[in-house]
Amino acid sequence: NAGVTQTPKFRILKIGQSMTLQCTQDMNHNYMYWYRQDPGMGLKLIYYSVGAGITDKGEVPNGYNVSRSTTEDFPLRLELAAPSQTSVYFCASSYWDKGSGANVLTFGAGSRLTVL
Amino acid sequence: AQKITQTQPGMFVQEKEAVTLDCTYDTSDQSYGLFWYKQPSSGEMIFLIYQGSYDEQNATEGRYSLNFQKARKSANLVISASQLGDSAMYFCAMRESSFAGFQKLVFGTGTRLLVSP
């Protein structure tokens, strides 16, 4: 299994441009998430999805959109990029960890986005 | 609202020594879960250990253990016999809600651990 795959790893955008961060997982997980991590900070939830066709806002959804047409894919769309969206973006999905008895988030490698 | 506090921005430890990373939390829920994740300089987030609020025993996973003190609302991570590869950012997180597998995590700001030879 590849796990959670994010593309691109790095991207520089100009103010006002649009782009989509791709996320795909091959573990058949129903639950997927997008987080952002600002420098020196923890992760904040942008959007999440509990299954294909179902998405909901997290803590910091403004300026972003998501869709979930399949179980595998959960793309994050930035419509009008702003400098405040400069961050590292993590996609994640949940799995049941038998050892700990917890539903654990497994993360992608991250996408570093800079808006100039 | 739930909140996670990590008061140590940075910690230093010598190789082979033990180190404790602090985490306190605030919640009014009776059922909750606490996680620790490691973020090496390469950037990925790696799950280390989990403690459920109803678990009577402290969680352990190899060299990692979670010192869970419910009354004090603390969930400190203890790393025994530190290794150079333990140098990383460490995040404490709490699940905000959970049903049928869905996890919404609230993260602390992290502690950067440096292990010296």
mmCIF file of C-alpha atoms in Angstrom:
data_model
loop_
_atom_site.group_PDB
_atom_site.id
_atom_site.type_symbol
_atom_site.label_atom_id
_atom_site.label_comp_id
_atom_site.label_asym_id
_atom_site.label_seq_id
_atom_site.Cartn_x
_atom_site.Cartn_y
_atom_site.Cartn_z
ATOM 1 C CA ASN A 1 0.000 0.000 0.000
ATOM 2 C CA ALA A 2 1.194 3.506 -0.824
ATOM 3 C CA GLY A 3 -0.822 4.973 2.077
ATOM 4 C CA VAL A 4 -1.781 8.629 1.676
ATOM 5 C CA THR A 5 -0.250 10.338 -1.349
ATOM 6 C CA GLN A 6 -0.235 14.108 -1.790
ATOM 7 C CA THR A 7 0.806 16.133 -4.798
ATOM 8 C CA PRO A 8 2.485 18.476 -5.393
ATOM 9 C CA LYS A 9 5.131 18.524 -2.656
ATOM 10 C CA PHE A 10 5.994 22.153 -3.298
ATOM 11 C CA ARG A 11 4.211 24.970 -5.105
ATOM 12 C CA ILE A 12 4.592 28.715 -5.414
ATOM 13 C CA LEU A 13 1.488 30.695 -6.329
ATOM 14 C CA LYS A 14 0.863 34.319 -7.115
ATOM 15 C CA ILE A 15 -1.874 36.174 -5.251
ATOM 16 C CA GLY A 16 -5.230 35.495 -6.870
ATOM 17 C CA GLN A 17 -4.219 32.277 -8.614
ATOM 18 C CA SER A 18 -6.084 29.030 -8.074
ATOM 19 C CA MET A 19 -4.823 25.524 -7.568
ATOM 20 C CA THR A 20 -5.809 22.096 -6.364
ATOM 21 C CA LEU A 21 -3.863 19.971 -3.914
ATOM 22 C CA GLN A 22 -4.406 16.327 -4.724
ATOM 23 C CA CYS A 23 -4.787 13.614 -2.093
ATOM 24 C CA THR A 24 -5.402 9.950 -2.661
ATOM 25 C CA GLN A 25 -5.361 6.940 -0.346
ATOM 26 C CA ASP A 26 -5.383 3.260 -1.241
ATOM 27 C CA MET A 27 -6.451 1.868 2.136
ATOM 28 C CA ASN A 28 -10.204 2.114 1.578
ATOM 29 C CA HIS A 29 -10.590 4.466 4.541
ATOM 30 C CA ASN A 30 -13.907 6.261 4.765
ATOM 31 C CA TYR A 31 -12.588 9.207 6.743
ATOM 32 C CA MET A 32 -10.294 11.798 5.248
ATOM 33 C CA TYR A 33 -9.039 15.164 6.423
ATOM 34 C CA TRP A 34 -7.147 18.261 5.342
ATOM 35 C CA TYR A 35 -5.010 20.089 7.869
ATOM 36 C CA ARG A 36 -2.738 23.093 7.546
ATOM 37 C CA GLN A 37 0.372 23.736 9.615
ATOM 38 C CA ASP A 38 1.650 27.270 9.956
ATOM 39 C CA PRO A 39 5.265 27.856 11.064
ATOM 40 C CA GLY A 40 5.803 27.010 14.724
ATOM 41 C CA MET A 41 2.212 25.917 15.160
ATOM 42 C CA GLY A 42 0.220 22.739 15.441
ATOM 43 C CA LEU A 43 -2.125 21.475 12.769
ATOM 44 C CA LYS A 44 -5.520 23.021 12.190
ATOM 45 C CA LEU A 45 -8.388 21.225 10.492
ATOM 46 C CA ILE A 46 -9.593 22.766 7.242
ATOM 47 C CA TYR A 47 -12.147 20.254 5.949
ATOM 48 C CA TYR A 48 -13.009 16.643 6.516
ATOM 49 C CA SER A 49 -15.058 13.916 4.898
ATOM 50 C CA VAL A 50 -16.777 10.883 6.404
ATOM 51 C CA GLY A 51 -17.362 9.220 3.071
ATOM 52 C CA ALA A 52 -17.826 9.728 -0.635
ATOM 53 C CA GLY A 53 -20.171 12.628 -1.286
ATOM 54 C CA ILE A 54 -20.033 13.932 2.303
ATOM 55 C CA THR A 55 -17.796 16.784 3.403
ATOM 56 C CA ASP A 56 -17.866 19.311 6.217
ATOM 57 C CA LYS A 57 -15.974 22.357 7.442
ATOM 58 C CA GLY A 58 -13.289 22.218 10.071
ATOM 59 C CA GLU A 59 -11.768 25.002 12.101
ATOM 60 C CA VAL A 60 -10.297 27.110 9.268
ATOM 61 C CA PRO A 61 -12.301 26.496 6.045
ATOM 62 C CA ASN A 62 -12.355 30.021 4.594
ATOM 63 C CA GLY A 63 -10.680 30.271 1.206
ATOM 64 C CA TYR A 64 -10.841 26.535 0.523
ATOM 65 C CA ASN A 65 -13.169 24.020 -1.063
ATOM 66 C CA VAL A 66 -13.174 20.243 -1.162
ATOM 67 C CA SER A 67 -14.956 17.446 -2.931
ATOM 68 C CA ARG A 68 -15.136 13.717 -2.355
ATOM 69 C CA SER A 69 -16.459 11.940 -5.407
ATOM 70 C CA THR A 70 -14.689 8.663 -4.601
ATOM 71 C CA THR A 71 -13.458 6.926 -1.440
ATOM 72 C CA GLU A 72 -9.862 7.271 -2.629
ATOM 73 C CA ASP A 73 -9.625 10.951 -3.558
ATOM 74 C CA PHE A 74 -10.053 14.100 -1.497
ATOM 75 C CA PRO A 75 -8.732 17.153 -3.356
ATOM 76 C CA LEU A 76 -8.408 20.576 -1.724
ATOM 77 C CA ARG A 77 -9.068 23.615 -3.893
ATOM 78 C CA LEU A 78 -7.751 27.140 -3.312
ATOM 79 C CA GLU A 79 -9.761 29.533 -5.458
ATOM 80 C CA LEU A 80 -8.081 32.905 -4.934
ATOM 81 C CA ALA A 81 -4.731 32.392 -3.276
ATOM 82 C CA ALA A 82 -3.759 34.847 -0.540
ATOM 83 C CA PRO A 83 -0.472 35.225 1.387
ATOM 84 C CA SER A 84 -2.300 34.022 4.518
ATOM 85 C CA GLN A 85 -2.634 30.632 2.848
ATOM 86 C CA THR A 86 1.133 30.135 2.820
ATOM 87 C CA SER A 87 1.441 26.967 4.863
ATOM 88 C CA VAL A 88 2.167 23.270 4.806
ATOM 89 C CA TYR A 89 -0.904 21.216 3.993
ATOM 90 C CA PHE A 90 -1.440 17.681 5.212
ATOM 91 C CA CYS A 91 -3.989 15.222 4.000
ATOM 92 C CA ALA A 92 -4.847 12.316 6.288
ATOM 93 C CA SER A 93 -7.144 9.332 6.577
ATOM 94 C CA SER A 94 -8.233 7.309 9.615
ATOM 95 C CA TYR A 95 -7.583 3.684 10.342
ATOM 96 C CA TRP A 96 -8.262 1.406 13.307
ATOM 97 C CA ASP A 97 -5.054 0.567 15.153
ATOM 98 C CA LYS A 98 -5.556 -2.794 16.850
ATOM 99 C CA GLY A 99 -2.568 -2.362 19.117
ATOM 100 C CA SER A 100 -3.732 0.840 20.763
ATOM 101 C CA GLY A 101 -7.454 0.412 20.203
ATOM 102 C CA ALA A 102 -7.624 3.849 18.654
ATOM 103 C CA ASN A 103 -8.701 5.302 15.364
ATOM 104 C CA VAL A 104 -5.442 6.789 14.184
ATOM 105 C CA LEU A 105 -4.846 9.390 11.536
ATOM 106 C CA THR A 106 -2.230 8.470 8.989
ATOM 107 C CA PHE A 107 -0.828 11.472 7.178
ATOM 108 C CA GLY A 108 0.534 12.197 3.756
ATOM 109 C CA ALA A 109 4.004 13.694 3.407
ATOM 110 C CA GLY A 110 2.675 17.250 3.167
ATOM 111 C CA SER A 111 2.499 19.935 0.490
ATOM 112 C CA ARG A 112 4.377 23.175 1.049
ATOM 113 C CA LEU A 113 2.541 26.097 -0.515
ATOM 114 C CA THR A 114 3.897 29.632 -0.784
ATOM 115 C CA VAL A 115 1.723 32.514 -1.983
ATOM 116 C CA LEU A 116 3.601 35.613 -3.122
ATOM 117 C CA ALA B 1 -13.899 23.929 23.459
ATOM 118 C CA GLN B 2 -11.109 21.468 23.782
ATOM 119 C CA LYS B 3 -7.576 22.744 24.070
ATOM 120 C CA ILE B 4 -4.110 21.219 24.162
ATOM 121 C CA THR B 5 -1.192 23.035 25.782
ATOM 122 C CA GLN B 6 2.457 22.184 25.290
ATOM 123 C CA THR B 7 4.516 24.626 27.338
ATOM 124 C CA GLN B 8 7.990 23.481 26.292
ATOM 125 C CA PRO B 9 8.979 25.004 22.939
ATOM 126 C CA GLY B 10 12.274 23.102 23.014
ATOM 127 C CA MET B 11 13.936 20.363 25.007
ATOM 128 C CA PHE B 12 17.498 19.053 25.027
ATOM 129 C CA VAL B 13 18.551 15.596 26.119
ATOM 130 C CA GLN B 14 21.688 13.522 25.867
ATOM 131 C CA GLU B 15 21.681 10.265 24.050
ATOM 132 C CA LYS B 16 20.571 7.295 26.185
ATOM 133 C CA GLU B 17 18.867 9.501 28.752
ATOM 134 C CA ALA B 18 15.117 9.641 29.335
ATOM 135 C CA VAL B 19 13.082 12.753 28.568
ATOM 136 C CA THR B 20 9.545 13.860 29.398
ATOM 137 C CA LEU B 21 7.542 16.088 27.070
ATOM 138 C CA ASP B 22 4.654 17.847 28.762
ATOM 139 C CA CYS B 23 1.082 18.039 27.571
ATOM 140 C CA THR B 24 -1.962 19.339 29.394
ATOM 141 C CA TYR B 25 -5.460 19.375 28.036
ATOM 142 C CA ASP B 26 -8.806 20.917 28.710
ATOM 143 C CA THR B 27 -12.100 19.255 27.952
ATOM 144 C CA SER B 28 -15.527 18.836 29.471
ATOM 145 C CA ASP B 29 -16.075 15.495 27.752
ATOM 146 C CA GLN B 30 -15.943 12.290 29.752
ATOM 147 C CA SER B 31 -14.808 10.253 26.779
ATOM 148 C CA TYR B 32 -11.766 11.458 24.909
ATOM 149 C CA GLY B 33 -8.466 10.262 23.544
ATOM 150 C CA LEU B 34 -4.951 11.634 23.541
ATOM 151 C CA PHE B 35 -2.333 11.079 20.872
ATOM 152 C CA TRP B 36 1.314 11.856 20.388
ATOM 153 C CA TYR B 37 2.758 12.371 16.941
ATOM 154 C CA LYS B 38 6.373 12.830 15.878
ATOM 155 C CA GLN B 39 7.362 15.132 13.031
ATOM 156 C CA PRO B 40 10.979 14.684 11.863
ATOM 157 C CA SER B 41 12.705 17.343 9.811
ATOM 158 C CA SER B 42 11.482 15.568 6.677
ATOM 159 C CA GLY B 43 7.999 16.788 7.608
ATOM 160 C CA GLU B 44 5.803 13.708 7.803
ATOM 161 C CA MET B 45 3.597 13.073 10.834
ATOM 162 C CA ILE B 46 4.211 9.734 12.557
ATOM 163 C CA PHE B 47 1.790 8.268 15.102
ATOM 164 C CA LEU B 48 3.540 7.240 18.322
ATOM 165 C CA ILE B 49 1.068 6.404 21.057
ATOM 166 C CA TYR B 50 -2.548 6.720 22.171
ATOM 167 C CA GLN B 51 -4.315 6.885 25.529
ATOM 168 C CA GLY B 52 -8.055 6.614 25.933
ATOM 169 C CA SER B 53 -9.687 8.458 28.818
ATOM 170 C CA TYR B 54 -11.111 5.237 30.227
ATOM 171 C CA ASP B 55 -7.886 3.270 29.925
ATOM 172 C CA GLU B 56 -6.765 2.350 33.423
ATOM 173 C CA GLN B 57 -3.186 1.629 32.510
ATOM 174 C CA ASN B 58 -0.734 4.087 30.992
ATOM 175 C CA ALA B 59 -0.088 3.352 27.340
ATOM 176 C CA THR B 60 3.322 2.063 26.323
ATOM 177 C CA GLU B 61 4.821 1.449 22.906
ATOM 178 C CA GLY B 62 8.434 0.368 22.878
ATOM 179 C CA ARG B 63 10.540 3.250 24.236
ATOM 180 C CA TYR B 64 7.495 5.522 24.402
ATOM 181 C CA SER B 65 5.145 5.682 27.346
ATOM 182 C CA LEU B 66 2.355 8.063 28.161
ATOM 183 C CA ASN B 67 2.144 9.311 31.738
ATOM 184 C CA PHE B 68 -1.604 9.891 31.987
ATOM 185 C CA GLN B 69 -2.832 11.796 35.046
ATOM 186 C CA LYS B 70 -6.522 12.308 34.550
ATOM 187 C CA ALA B 71 -7.166 14.446 37.608
ATOM 188 C CA ARG B 72 -4.396 16.838 36.566
ATOM 189 C CA LYS B 73 -5.466 16.655 32.912
ATOM 190 C CA SER B 74 -1.974 15.847 31.782
ATOM 191 C CA ALA B 75 -0.711 13.343 29.223
ATOM 192 C CA ASN B 76 3.062 13.578 29.183
ATOM 193 C CA LEU B 77 5.169 11.593 26.735
ATOM 194 C CA VAL B 78 8.168 9.808 28.183
ATOM 195 C CA ILE B 79 10.908 8.666 25.840
ATOM 196 C CA SER B 80 13.351 6.288 27.461
ATOM 197 C CA ALA B 81 16.933 5.755 26.263
ATOM 198 C CA SER B 82 16.868 8.637 23.770
ATOM 199 C CA GLN B 83 18.431 8.105 20.381
ATOM 200 C CA LEU B 84 19.760 10.628 17.869
ATOM 201 C CA GLY B 85 16.864 9.720 15.592
ATOM 202 C CA ASP B 86 14.433 10.970 18.235
ATOM 203 C CA SER B 87 15.338 14.564 17.347
ATOM 204 C CA ALA B 88 12.092 15.963 15.963
ATOM 205 C CA MET B 89 8.987 18.001 16.741
ATOM 206 C CA TYR B 90 6.494 16.232 18.973
ATOM 207 C CA PHE B 91 2.813 17.073 18.961
ATOM 208 C CA CYS B 92 0.214 16.189 21.524
ATOM 209 C CA ALA B 93 -3.340 15.952 20.193
ATOM 210 C CA MET B 94 -6.799 15.202 21.527
ATOM 211 C CA ARG B 95 -9.697 13.796 19.630
ATOM 212 C CA GLU B 96 -12.537 16.283 19.670
ATOM 213 C CA SER B 97 -15.252 13.901 18.606
ATOM 214 C CA SER B 98 -15.437 10.375 17.479
ATOM 215 C CA PHE B 99 -18.091 8.167 16.090
ATOM 216 C CA ALA B 100 -17.720 5.016 14.082
ATOM 217 C CA GLY B 101 -14.100 5.724 13.299
ATOM 218 C CA PHE B 102 -14.202 9.453 12.633
ATOM 219 C CA GLN B 103 -11.476 11.371 14.449
ATOM 220 C CA LYS B 104 -11.291 15.143 14.700
ATOM 221 C CA LEU B 105 -8.030 16.056 16.357
ATOM 222 C CA VAL B 106 -7.018 19.252 18.136
ATOM 223 C CA PHE B 107 -3.245 19.730 18.193
ATOM 224 C CA GLY B 108 -0.877 21.491 20.544
ATOM 225 C CA THR B 109 1.864 23.788 19.266
ATOM 226 C CA GLY B 110 4.544 21.162 19.630
ATOM 227 C CA THR B 111 7.870 20.643 21.408
ATOM 228 C CA ARG B 112 11.129 20.448 19.514
ATOM 229 C CA LEU B 113 13.394 17.763 20.961
ATOM 230 C CA LEU B 114 17.113 17.741 20.263
ATOM 231 C CA VAL B 115 19.129 14.705 21.215
ATOM 232 C CA SER B 116 22.874 15.254 21.524
ATOM 233 C CA PRO B 117 25.597 12.575 21.376
#
